[in-house]
Each structure stands twice: as C-alpha cells, then as structure tokens.
Coordinates of C-alpha atoms in Angstrom, one line a residue:
Chain A
V1 CA -70.5 78.2 -21.9
R2 CA -69.7 74.5 -22.3
P3 CA -72.0 72.3 -24.4
D4 CA -74.7 70.8 -22.2
G5 CA -73.5 67.6 -20.7
A6 CA -70.4 67.0 -22.9
L7 CA -68.0 67.6 -20.0
V8 CA -69.0 67.4 -16.3
D9 CA -67.2 69.9 -14.1
T10 CA -65.1 68.9 -11.1
P11 CA -63.6 71.1 -8.4
A12 CA -60.3 71.3 -10.4
P13 CA -60.1 73.6 -13.4
G14 CA -59.4 71.8 -16.7
I15 CA -60.3 68.4 -15.2
Y16 CA -63.7 67.0 -16.3
L17 CA -65.7 63.8 -16.1
Y18 CA -67.1 62.4 -19.4
P19 CA -70.6 61.0 -19.7
G20 CA -71.4 57.8 -21.6
H21 CA -72.5 59.4 -24.9
V22 CA -69.2 61.2 -25.1
E23 CA -67.3 57.9 -24.5
T24 CA -69.3 56.3 -27.3
V25 CA -68.2 59.1 -29.7
V26 CA -64.6 58.8 -28.5
H27 CA -64.6 55.1 -29.2
G28 CA -66.1 55.7 -32.6
L29 CA -63.4 58.3 -33.4
G30 CA -60.7 55.8 -32.4
Q31 CA -62.1 53.1 -34.6
A32 CA -62.5 55.5 -37.5
L33 CA -58.9 56.8 -37.2
T34 CA -57.6 53.2 -37.2
T35 CA -59.4 52.7 -40.5
L36 CA -58.1 56.0 -41.9
L37 CA -54.5 55.8 -40.9
G38 CA -53.8 52.5 -39.2
T39 CA -53.7 50.1 -42.1
D40 CA -49.9 49.5 -42.0
L41 CA -49.4 49.5 -38.2
Q42 CA -46.6 47.3 -36.8
R43 CA -47.9 47.8 -33.3
S44 CA -50.9 49.3 -31.5
L45 CA -50.4 50.2 -27.9
R46 CA -52.2 51.9 -25.0
T47 CA -50.0 53.6 -22.4
P48 CA -50.9 54.4 -18.8
P49 CA -51.1 58.1 -17.7
V50 CA -47.8 57.8 -15.9
I51 CA -44.4 57.2 -17.4
A52 CA -40.9 56.6 -16.0
R53 CA -39.3 59.9 -15.1
S54 CA -36.0 58.6 -16.7
I55 CA -37.7 58.5 -20.1
I56 CA -39.0 62.1 -19.9
E57 CA -35.5 63.2 -18.7
R58 CA -33.8 61.4 -21.6
A59 CA -36.3 63.2 -23.9
G60 CA -35.4 66.6 -22.3
Y61 CA -39.0 67.5 -21.7
H62 CA -38.4 68.5 -18.0
E63 CA -36.0 71.1 -19.3
S64 CA -38.0 72.4 -22.2
F65 CA -41.4 72.4 -20.5
P66 CA -40.9 72.5 -16.7
H67 CA -44.1 74.5 -16.3
L68 CA -46.3 71.9 -18.1
L69 CA -44.9 68.8 -16.5
G70 CA -46.7 67.0 -13.7
R71 CA -44.4 65.1 -11.3
V72 CA -45.6 62.3 -9.0
T73 CA -44.5 62.4 -5.4
T74 CA -45.1 59.5 -3.0
Q75 CA -44.5 59.0 0.7
A76 CA -42.5 56.0 2.0
G77 CA -43.1 55.0 5.6
S78 CA -43.7 58.0 7.8
G79 CA -41.5 60.3 5.8
M80 CA -42.4 63.4 3.8
P81 CA -43.7 63.0 0.2
A82 CA -40.7 62.7 -2.1
E83 CA -40.2 62.8 -5.9
S84 CA -41.0 59.3 -7.3
D85 CA -39.7 57.5 -10.4
L86 CA -42.8 58.6 -12.3
V87 CA -44.2 61.7 -14.0
L88 CA -47.5 62.3 -15.8
L89 CA -47.3 61.5 -19.5
P90 CA -47.2 64.7 -21.5
A91 CA -47.7 63.1 -24.9
G92 CA -48.4 59.6 -26.2
C93 CA -45.3 59.1 -28.3
Y94 CA -42.8 59.3 -25.4
C95 CA -43.7 55.7 -24.5
V96 CA -42.7 54.6 -28.0
Y97 CA -39.1 55.7 -28.4
P98 CA -37.7 53.7 -25.4
L99 CA -39.0 50.6 -27.1
Y100 CA -36.5 51.1 -29.9
A101 CA -33.7 52.8 -27.9
D102 CA -30.2 51.7 -28.7
T103 CA -31.3 49.6 -31.6
R104 CA -31.1 49.6 -35.4
L105 CA -34.5 49.2 -37.2
T106 CA -34.6 46.8 -40.1
S107 CA -37.3 48.9 -41.7
A108 CA -39.5 51.9 -41.2
T109 CA -42.0 51.4 -38.4
E110 CA -45.5 52.8 -37.8
L111 CA -47.3 52.5 -34.5
S112 CA -50.5 53.7 -32.9
V113 CA -50.7 54.9 -29.3
E114 CA -53.7 55.6 -27.1
A115 CA -52.8 57.8 -24.2
T116 CA -54.2 60.0 -21.5
C117 CA -51.9 63.0 -21.2
F118 CA -51.4 65.8 -18.7
R119 CA -50.2 69.4 -19.1
Q120 CA -50.3 72.0 -16.4
E121 CA -52.1 74.6 -18.5
G122 CA -52.4 78.1 -17.1
S123 CA -55.9 78.6 -18.4
A124 CA -59.1 76.6 -18.7
E125 CA -61.1 78.0 -21.6
M126 CA -63.2 75.7 -23.8
G127 CA -61.1 72.8 -25.0
R128 CA -58.1 73.6 -22.8
L129 CA -57.9 70.5 -20.6
R130 CA -55.1 69.6 -18.2
S131 CA -55.9 65.9 -18.5
F132 CA -56.9 64.9 -22.0
R133 CA -56.8 61.9 -24.3
M134 CA -54.6 61.7 -27.3
R135 CA -54.4 59.3 -30.2
E136 CA -51.1 59.3 -32.0
F137 CA -49.7 57.6 -35.0
V138 CA -46.0 57.5 -35.0
W139 CA -43.7 56.9 -38.0
I140 CA -40.0 56.1 -37.4
G141 CA -37.7 55.9 -40.4
P142 CA -35.7 57.9 -42.9
G143 CA -36.3 61.7 -43.0
E144 CA -37.7 62.3 -46.5
Q145 CA -40.2 59.4 -45.9
C146 CA -41.2 60.9 -42.6
L147 CA -42.2 64.2 -44.2
S148 CA -44.1 62.6 -47.0
W149 CA -45.9 60.3 -44.6
R150 CA -46.9 63.2 -42.4
D151 CA -48.2 65.3 -45.3
R152 CA -50.1 62.4 -46.8
C153 CA -51.7 61.8 -43.4
L154 CA -52.5 65.5 -42.9
S155 CA -54.3 65.6 -46.2
A156 CA -56.3 62.4 -45.4
V157 CA -57.2 63.8 -42.0
R158 CA -58.5 67.1 -43.4
G159 CA -60.7 65.2 -45.9
W160 CA -62.0 63.0 -43.1
L161 CA -62.8 66.0 -40.9
T162 CA -64.6 67.7 -43.8
D163 CA -66.7 64.5 -44.3
L164 CA -67.5 64.7 -40.6
G165 CA -69.0 68.2 -41.3
L166 CA -66.2 70.2 -39.7
T167 CA -64.7 73.3 -41.2
T168 CA -60.9 73.2 -40.6
E169 CA -57.9 75.3 -41.3
T170 CA -54.2 74.5 -41.0
A171 CA -51.6 76.6 -39.3
V172 CA -47.8 76.3 -39.0
A173 CA -47.0 76.4 -35.3
S174 CA -43.8 76.8 -33.4
D175 CA -42.8 73.5 -32.2
P176 CA -43.4 72.4 -28.6
F177 CA -41.3 69.2 -28.9
F178 CA -38.2 71.2 -29.4
G179 CA -38.6 73.3 -26.3
A180 CA -39.4 76.9 -25.8
G181 CA -36.0 78.1 -27.2
S182 CA -35.2 81.6 -28.3
R183 CA -37.5 83.6 -30.5
L184 CA -35.0 83.0 -33.4
I185 CA -35.2 79.3 -32.9
R186 CA -39.0 79.3 -32.8
Q187 CA -39.0 81.4 -36.0
L188 CA -36.7 79.0 -37.7
Q189 CA -39.0 76.1 -36.7
I190 CA -42.0 77.9 -38.1
E191 CA -40.2 78.5 -41.4
Q192 CA -39.3 74.8 -41.6
G193 CA -43.0 73.9 -41.1
L194 CA -42.1 71.1 -38.7
K195 CA -45.5 71.3 -36.8
I196 CA -48.7 71.8 -38.7
E197 CA -51.9 72.1 -36.7
I198 CA -55.4 71.4 -37.9
L199 CA -57.7 73.9 -36.2
A200 CA -61.5 73.7 -35.7
T201 CA -64.1 75.5 -33.7
V202 CA -64.7 73.7 -30.4
G203 CA -67.1 76.2 -28.9
K204 CA -68.5 79.6 -29.5
G205 CA -65.6 81.8 -30.5
Q206 CA -63.1 79.1 -29.5
I207 CA -60.8 77.7 -32.2
Q208 CA -58.4 75.0 -31.0
A209 CA -56.0 72.5 -32.6
V210 CA -57.9 69.2 -32.9
A211 CA -55.0 67.5 -34.6
S212 CA -51.4 68.1 -35.5
G213 CA -48.8 66.6 -37.8
N214 CA -45.2 66.8 -36.5
Y215 CA -41.9 66.1 -38.1
H216 CA -39.3 65.7 -35.4
K217 CA -36.3 65.4 -37.7
D218 CA -33.7 63.3 -35.8
Q219 CA -34.6 64.7 -32.4
F220 CA -35.9 61.5 -30.8
G221 CA -33.7 59.2 -32.9
R222 CA -30.7 61.1 -31.4
L223 CA -32.0 61.3 -27.8
F224 CA -32.9 57.5 -27.8
A225 CA -30.1 56.3 -30.1
I226 CA -32.4 54.7 -32.7
F227 CA -30.8 54.0 -36.1
D228 CA -32.5 53.3 -39.4
H229 CA -31.7 50.4 -41.7
T230 CA -29.0 52.4 -43.4
G231 CA -27.2 52.9 -40.1
N232 CA -28.1 56.6 -39.8
I233 CA -29.8 58.2 -36.7
T234 CA -33.5 57.7 -37.5
H235 CA -36.0 60.5 -38.0
S236 CA -39.6 60.4 -36.8
A237 CA -42.9 62.0 -37.3
C238 CA -46.3 61.8 -35.7
L239 CA -50.0 62.6 -36.2
A240 CA -51.7 63.5 -33.0
F241 CA -55.4 63.8 -32.3
G242 CA -57.2 65.3 -29.2
Y243 CA -60.3 63.2 -28.6
E244 CA -62.0 65.7 -26.3
R245 CA -61.5 68.6 -28.7
L246 CA -62.8 66.5 -31.6
V247 CA -65.9 65.6 -29.6
L248 CA -66.4 69.3 -28.7
A249 CA -66.0 70.3 -32.3
L250 CA -68.6 67.7 -33.4
I251 CA -71.0 68.9 -30.7
H252 CA -70.5 72.5 -31.7
R253 CA -71.3 71.6 -35.3
H254 CA -74.0 69.0 -34.9
G255 CA -75.5 69.6 -31.5
D256 CA -75.4 68.1 -28.0
D257 CA -77.1 64.8 -28.9
P258 CA -75.1 62.3 -31.0
N259 CA -78.4 60.5 -31.6
R260 CA -79.5 63.5 -33.7
W261 CA -76.2 63.9 -35.7
P262 CA -76.4 63.5 -39.5
G263 CA -76.7 59.8 -40.6
R264 CA -73.4 60.1 -42.5
V265 CA -71.5 61.3 -39.4
R266 CA -73.1 58.6 -37.2
D267 CA -72.1 56.0 -39.8
M268 CA -68.6 57.2 -40.0
L269 CA -68.3 56.9 -36.1
R270 CA -70.3 53.7 -36.0
L271 CA -72.8 55.2 -33.6
G272 CA -75.6 52.9 -34.8
A273 CA -76.0 51.2 -31.5
L274 CA -76.5 54.4 -29.6
A275 CA -80.2 55.0 -30.1
Chain B
V1 CA -43.1 34.9 -16.1
R2 CA -45.7 37.2 -17.6
P3 CA -47.8 35.8 -20.4
D4 CA -46.2 36.6 -23.8
G5 CA -47.2 40.0 -25.0
A6 CA -50.1 40.7 -22.6
L7 CA -48.2 43.4 -20.8
V8 CA -45.2 45.3 -22.3
D9 CA -42.5 46.2 -19.8
T10 CA -41.4 49.8 -19.2
P11 CA -38.5 51.0 -17.1
A12 CA -40.8 51.6 -14.2
P13 CA -41.9 48.5 -12.1
G14 CA -45.7 48.0 -12.1
I15 CA -46.2 50.2 -15.2
Y16 CA -46.9 48.5 -18.4
L17 CA -48.0 49.2 -22.0
Y18 CA -51.0 47.3 -23.4
P19 CA -51.0 45.8 -26.9
G20 CA -54.1 46.1 -29.2
H21 CA -55.4 42.6 -28.6
V22 CA -55.5 43.3 -24.8
E23 CA -57.4 46.5 -25.5
T24 CA -59.9 44.6 -27.5
V25 CA -60.5 42.2 -24.6
V26 CA -60.8 45.2 -22.1
H27 CA -63.4 46.8 -24.3
G28 CA -65.3 43.5 -24.6
L29 CA -65.2 43.1 -20.8
G30 CA -66.5 46.6 -20.3
Q31 CA -69.4 46.0 -22.7
A32 CA -70.2 42.6 -21.1
L33 CA -70.2 44.2 -17.6
T34 CA -72.6 46.9 -18.7
T35 CA -75.0 44.1 -20.0
L36 CA -74.5 42.2 -16.7
L37 CA -74.9 44.9 -14.1
G38 CA -75.6 48.2 -15.8
T39 CA -79.3 47.9 -16.8
D40 CA -80.6 50.4 -14.3
L41 CA -77.8 53.0 -14.4
Q42 CA -78.7 56.6 -13.8
R43 CA -75.3 57.8 -15.1
S44 CA -72.3 56.4 -16.8
L45 CA -69.0 58.3 -16.4
R46 CA -65.4 58.1 -17.3
T47 CA -63.0 59.9 -15.0
P48 CA -59.5 61.2 -15.8
P49 CA -56.6 59.7 -13.9
V50 CA -56.2 62.8 -11.7
I51 CA -58.7 64.2 -9.2
A52 CA -58.9 67.4 -7.1
R53 CA -56.8 66.9 -4.0
S54 CA -59.6 68.5 -2.0
I55 CA -61.9 65.5 -2.8
I56 CA -59.4 63.0 -1.6
E57 CA -58.7 65.0 1.5
R58 CA -62.5 65.2 2.2
A59 CA -62.6 61.4 1.8
G60 CA -59.7 61.0 4.3
Y61 CA -57.7 58.8 1.9
H62 CA -54.5 60.8 2.4
E63 CA -54.6 60.0 6.1
S64 CA -55.7 56.3 5.8
F65 CA -53.3 55.4 2.9
P66 CA -50.5 58.0 2.7
H67 CA -48.2 55.3 1.4
L68 CA -50.4 54.5 -1.6
L69 CA -51.3 58.0 -2.7
G70 CA -49.6 59.6 -5.7
R71 CA -49.5 63.4 -5.4
V72 CA -49.0 65.7 -8.4
T73 CA -46.4 68.5 -8.1
T74 CA -46.0 71.2 -10.7
Q75 CA -43.6 74.1 -11.2
A76 CA -44.8 77.7 -11.6
G77 CA -42.4 80.1 -13.3
S78 CA -38.8 79.4 -12.3
G79 CA -39.6 78.2 -8.8
M80 CA -39.2 74.7 -7.3
P81 CA -42.0 72.1 -8.0
A82 CA -44.7 72.4 -5.4
E83 CA -47.8 70.4 -4.5
S84 CA -50.6 71.1 -6.9
D85 CA -54.4 70.9 -6.5
L86 CA -54.4 67.4 -8.0
V87 CA -53.5 63.8 -6.9
L88 CA -53.7 60.6 -8.8
L89 CA -57.1 58.9 -8.5
P90 CA -56.8 55.9 -6.1
A91 CA -60.3 54.4 -7.0
G92 CA -63.0 55.2 -9.4
C93 CA -65.8 56.0 -7.0
Y94 CA -64.1 59.0 -5.4
C95 CA -65.2 61.0 -8.5
V96 CA -68.8 60.1 -7.8
Y97 CA -69.5 61.3 -4.2
P98 CA -68.7 65.0 -4.8
L99 CA -71.4 65.0 -7.6
Y100 CA -74.0 64.4 -4.8
A101 CA -72.3 66.3 -1.9
D102 CA -74.5 68.3 0.3
T103 CA -77.7 67.1 -1.4
R104 CA -80.7 64.9 -0.6
L105 CA -81.3 62.2 -3.2
T106 CA -84.9 61.7 -4.3
S107 CA -84.3 58.0 -4.9
A108 CA -81.5 55.4 -4.8
T109 CA -78.9 56.0 -7.5
E110 CA -76.8 53.6 -9.5
L111 CA -73.8 54.7 -11.6
S112 CA -71.0 53.2 -13.6
V113 CA -67.5 54.6 -13.6
E114 CA -64.5 53.9 -15.8
A115 CA -61.2 54.9 -14.3
T116 CA -57.5 54.6 -14.5
C117 CA -56.3 54.3 -10.9
F118 CA -52.9 54.6 -9.2
R119 CA -51.5 53.1 -6.0
Q120 CA -47.9 53.2 -5.0
E121 CA -47.6 49.4 -4.4
G122 CA -44.5 48.2 -2.8
S123 CA -44.1 45.1 -5.0
A124 CA -44.7 44.3 -8.7
E125 CA -45.6 40.6 -8.8
M126 CA -47.9 39.3 -11.6
G127 CA -51.1 41.4 -11.5
R128 CA -49.8 44.0 -9.0
L129 CA -49.9 47.1 -11.1
R130 CA -49.3 50.7 -9.9
S131 CA -51.4 52.1 -12.7
F132 CA -54.4 50.0 -13.6
R133 CA -57.9 50.3 -14.9
M134 CA -60.9 49.9 -12.8
R135 CA -64.6 49.6 -13.6
E136 CA -67.0 50.4 -10.8
F137 CA -70.7 50.2 -10.3
V138 CA -71.7 52.4 -7.4
W139 CA -75.0 52.2 -5.6
I140 CA -76.1 55.0 -3.3
G141 CA -79.2 54.6 -1.1
P142 CA -80.5 53.1 2.1
G143 CA -78.3 50.6 3.9
E144 CA -80.3 47.4 3.7
Q145 CA -80.8 47.9 0.0
C146 CA -77.0 48.5 -0.5
L147 CA -76.1 45.2 1.1
S148 CA -78.7 43.2 -0.9
W149 CA -77.6 45.0 -4.1
R150 CA -74.0 44.2 -3.5
D151 CA -74.8 40.5 -2.7
R152 CA -77.0 40.1 -5.8
C153 CA -74.2 41.6 -7.9
L154 CA -71.5 39.4 -6.4
S155 CA -73.6 36.3 -7.2
A156 CA -74.2 37.4 -10.8
V157 CA -70.5 38.2 -11.2
R158 CA -69.4 34.8 -10.0
G159 CA -71.7 33.1 -12.4
W160 CA -70.4 35.3 -15.3
L161 CA -66.8 34.6 -14.4
T162 CA -67.6 30.9 -14.3
D163 CA -69.2 31.2 -17.8
L164 CA -65.9 32.8 -18.9
G165 CA -64.2 29.6 -17.8
L166 CA -62.6 31.1 -14.7
T167 CA -62.4 29.3 -11.4
T168 CA -63.0 31.8 -8.6
E169 CA -63.3 31.8 -4.9
T170 CA -64.5 34.6 -2.5
A171 CA -62.7 35.9 0.5
V172 CA -63.8 38.4 3.2
A173 CA -61.1 41.1 3.3
S174 CA -60.2 43.8 5.8
D175 CA -61.4 46.9 4.3
P176 CA -59.1 49.4 2.6
F177 CA -61.7 52.2 2.3
F178 CA -61.9 52.5 6.1
G179 CA -58.1 53.0 6.5
A180 CA -55.5 50.8 8.0
G181 CA -56.8 51.2 11.5
S182 CA -55.9 49.0 14.5
R183 CA -55.8 45.3 14.3
L184 CA -59.0 45.2 16.3
I185 CA -60.8 47.5 13.9
R186 CA -59.7 45.4 10.9
Q187 CA -60.9 42.3 12.7
L188 CA -64.3 43.9 13.3
Q189 CA -64.5 44.9 9.6
I190 CA -63.8 41.3 8.6
E191 CA -66.5 40.0 10.9
Q192 CA -69.0 42.4 9.4
G193 CA -68.1 41.2 5.9
L194 CA -68.0 44.7 4.4
K195 CA -65.5 43.8 1.7
I196 CA -65.8 40.6 -0.3
E197 CA -63.2 39.9 -2.9
I198 CA -63.5 37.5 -5.9
L199 CA -60.2 35.8 -6.4
A200 CA -58.8 34.2 -9.5
T201 CA -55.5 32.9 -10.8
V202 CA -53.8 35.6 -12.9
G203 CA -50.6 33.8 -13.5
K204 CA -48.7 30.6 -12.4
G205 CA -49.1 30.4 -8.6
Q206 CA -50.5 34.0 -8.5
I207 CA -54.0 34.4 -7.1
Q208 CA -55.3 38.0 -7.0
A209 CA -58.6 39.8 -6.5
V210 CA -60.1 40.4 -9.9
A211 CA -63.3 42.0 -8.4
S212 CA -64.6 43.1 -5.1
G213 CA -68.0 44.0 -3.6
N214 CA -67.9 46.7 -0.9
Y215 CA -70.4 48.0 1.5
H216 CA -69.2 51.3 2.8
K217 CA -72.1 51.8 5.4
D218 CA -72.6 55.5 5.8
Q219 CA -68.8 56.3 5.4
F220 CA -69.0 58.3 2.2
G221 CA -72.5 59.6 2.9
R222 CA -71.2 61.2 6.1
L223 CA -68.0 62.5 4.6
F224 CA -69.8 64.1 1.6
A225 CA -73.0 65.0 3.4
I226 CA -75.3 63.0 1.1
F227 CA -78.8 62.2 2.4
D228 CA -81.2 59.6 1.2
H229 CA -84.9 60.3 0.4
T230 CA -85.9 59.7 4.0
G231 CA -83.5 62.4 5.2
N232 CA -80.9 60.0 6.7
I233 CA -77.2 60.1 5.8
T234 CA -77.1 57.8 2.8
H235 CA -75.2 54.5 2.7
S236 CA -73.3 53.3 -0.4
A237 CA -71.8 50.2 -2.0
C238 CA -69.8 49.4 -5.0
L239 CA -68.7 46.6 -7.3
A240 CA -65.2 47.1 -8.6
F241 CA -63.4 45.2 -11.4
G242 CA -59.7 45.2 -12.3
Y243 CA -59.6 45.1 -16.1
E244 CA -55.9 44.1 -16.4
R245 CA -56.3 41.3 -13.8
L246 CA -59.3 40.0 -15.6
V247 CA -57.4 39.9 -18.9
L248 CA -54.4 38.1 -17.1
A249 CA -56.8 35.6 -15.6
L250 CA -58.4 34.9 -19.0
I251 CA -55.0 34.5 -20.7
H252 CA -53.8 32.2 -17.9
R253 CA -56.9 30.1 -18.5
H254 CA -57.3 30.2 -22.2
G255 CA -53.9 31.1 -23.6
D256 CA -52.1 34.1 -25.0
D257 CA -54.1 34.5 -28.2
P258 CA -57.7 35.7 -27.8
N259 CA -58.3 34.5 -31.4
R260 CA -58.0 30.9 -30.0
W261 CA -60.1 31.3 -26.9
P262 CA -63.3 29.2 -26.8
G263 CA -66.2 30.4 -29.0
R264 CA -68.4 30.9 -26.0
V265 CA -65.9 33.2 -24.3
R266 CA -65.3 35.1 -27.5
D267 CA -69.0 35.6 -27.9
M268 CA -69.4 36.8 -24.4
L269 CA -66.7 39.4 -25.0
R270 CA -67.8 40.2 -28.5
L271 CA -64.4 39.3 -29.9
G272 CA -65.9 38.3 -33.3
A273 CA -64.1 41.1 -35.2
L274 CA -60.7 40.2 -33.9
A275 CA -59.8 37.4 -36.3

C-alpha cells in the first residue's frame, strides 16, 4: 500500500501525479543537495524529458537497454506514425556529454543536472516508477580524481541521509551504464566497484536505491571524444538521486504529513513555509 | 538570435537545456502565479511528461491533433518497438479530468497543474519549443461561472504582466482544444471568444502567446462524464502559462542577467537570493 496521498494513481502503471506537499519536499531536497554537493559547480542545467535520438545512439543505450528505452513516434501529414528524432531521456547525464563532445577540457568540470527520466520498467512495486525525477552531479576529469570525488560524495551523502533520519546501506551493483553484457562482464564490474548504490526503505518491506555513485571510467569520454587537459580520453563519474524515492523514504520514516516531520528534518529541507 | 545563455541548444530543434538562472526565474514565476491565482485551490498537482494513451484517446486529442502528438513506443523482449500505453502529455489539464471522470462534483473545483508538455511543432523560431513547461489553473463547474472566472483571471494576469514590465496585447484565437475542424467551425469558435491569448514579445520581432484563457464549454465534462452539483454535465475553463516564453519575454525586456533586472521585478519573482 502506497503512503496516503504521496503519489496519485493514474490509469498507467508506474506513472503517478504528485501533490503539492510532495513538490515542496522535492524542491527542498534539491536545494539541500546543491548545498551539500554543488559548491564547485561549473554549470547547473535542467534538461527536458526528451533528448535527441542521435545522442542516445552515440552513447549506445539503445543497444544495451532496448527494453528500457522509450522512443517517440510522430505523424507527419496523413501518414502513419514514424520514429522521430527524439527518445525519452533515460538518465540525466546523457544531456551533458554532448556539450563537451570532440573537445579538450582545460580543467576538470563538475555539473548539476535536473531531469525527468523514463525507463520502461517491467514491474510497478513501491518506488518503481517509469517516469521519475533524477538529480545528478557529474564530474568529468582524470580517472583517479573521478573515483576519489565519487567516494567523497558518497560518504557526504550517507551522512546527510542519516541526518535526515534515514537508515541506509550501500551495495555494489552491476553496472547499467555498461549494458547488460555477459555474466562474466557483470561480475567483473561488480568486482571493480564501479556502481555503488545507497539503499533505503521506501515502503513496508520495500528497499530501493535512493542514490548511486557511478564511476564510468573512460566510457563516455571515449564515446563522445572528450579529452582531459593532459590530452587523454577523459574519465567521468556521477552521483544520482531519485527524488520520488527519497520522498517515499522520508514519508516511510517520518509519516505522511511533512508538517509533522521532526524540526531538524524540516530545517534541512527548508520546509518552514509549509505550515 | 536567442538571448545569450537563456536556452542551451541541443542537436534536436525546439529542444533546449535550461541554465540555473533560468530555473530560478521559472520557480519565482510559479510562486508568484500561486499568489496571484491560487488562493482557492482544492488541489495542486505536478504531472509527469507522459500520460496514459487511453486518456488522450478519450479526450479525442489523437484525432484532432495527430500531427502534434508524440507517441511512446517500447520494445518487449527481442521484438520490434511497438506502441505503448503512453503518449507525451500535450497539455497539463488532460491529467485533471480523469480524476473526476464519471463523478458528480459537490461544488465547483479549482486546481493547479505543473506540467512538461510536448507538441511536434513544425518550426523552431524563438519561443516555439517542442518540449516546454506549462502551468495551468483549471476551473470545473457551471458554465456562466467558468466564463466569469476566466475573465477575472485574464484581467489579473494582464495587470501582473504589466507590473513585471511587459507590454501585452490580447487576441481571440481559434481553439486548439476543439480540434482543427472546418474553417466555418474555427470561425464560429473565434466569434464565441472561447480562447483568448495574451501575447508578448519574446525576442526581436517575435510575438508569441505567453498565456491563454480558455473556456471549454462542456467539452471535457461530456468526454469524461463529469457532472456539476446540479446534475448537469459540467463546464470547465483554464488559464495556461508558458514558463519558457515568460522567461524569454522578461529577458527580452530586462536583459540577459536577472541579477540586473529592476528591483520591483526581482521582488515580484522573489529573486533576492540570486545575487
């Protein structure tokens, strides 16, 4: 059973409407994350929920995750609907790499992206949304710095979530940005610890990843021909947050009504004006 | 030429990224609109950018505007991509009517909707976006009240835009929510004044509708079987705002940098924390 009033059902599974008090919490989470991780940002961007298909094809997502990708078809004149130049955005950071494609960075770059993402999930249990909002911090630069940036961020995020009253654990996951691959490749990715998820309880008996820290190695640098200041293919990393899952986790922990959440949590999310 | 840095180009025409200072203005516009028109809201909702295809078909949008509709296809297993249960949302208020479908309202209802909409526009001049954000206020109730609500709102909005420094004009438009129809039907809709647009300059030589007030008569009440408290099919009306166009109009009027906009405008949009 979904927390009262946090998500409003629609006829489509995994697609929900969000009431005003949820939006207030989402906005507060966004502000708090900027304070936590966004102090050195070169750019802060919002991306629309659709993206050029050419970008997703360059990234190889359509081959790695054909079952998750939503494609947009449109109808010209009186013809049949045909594949358009757009697909639904599967993750925020795909809008970032094209901005630096075929260039050499003069220094490491950190960006923030706000996105609404889509994945054609096969199930719709609590917290499993097909359309969901993602905040990402993306770091583009030399490899060893990527990894230490990611791990510093993960540590800060776990502390922040604890301060918000949430009990979290971390798990090394096999890595969706490298494609399904063989069992052996997935095992190798797990051993390298490229994707670390922060898990929290988002509903009774439902534990989901509310954030993840990902080290892409040179995957996106190579695909988009981005070079670091030394002339090498750049590496990249990102920290990603699922806004709806964070809200569900907070509601599961503190109750349906943000007005009655602990003062410390309300302060951290700047909910003062709610009452 | 697009104002420096207000919209960031992507490879897809009519699809842009939005930098942080634009987002701050969008948030301020949203808050100001709630203060202006949202004092009697029964509900405030955000909707995802996709919606059940069944809703759009019940509304008849796919027949009236097949050329504007974006359909979502997905691929199950190893098959070819096939039409899914989702389409891209063409206007915010379509998520509202299903909430009241097949019911009798006990009183008139006013709602606010935040939405990201999609229309497959055939051109991409300044302010003509394929993916854009819309704020809507929706009023559902008896017909004569709908019309007076709409006209009171339109008047308040024009005053507010004037206070923001914008020069606006109004125009009666032929009505997209009734479908393309014949020339005669469009003429009749214009004579009835069902759709009134508020126009502003969004770029050099580019005048676009930044808001519109629409009286739907019993169109949506009939399609979704919504009855008013007297037992009649309900009427409805909405006020719709295009966030990106409002930002472009403000930039055209006051310059690229919101930090240098007039104090009165910055106060109205609560931009105090920007500097």
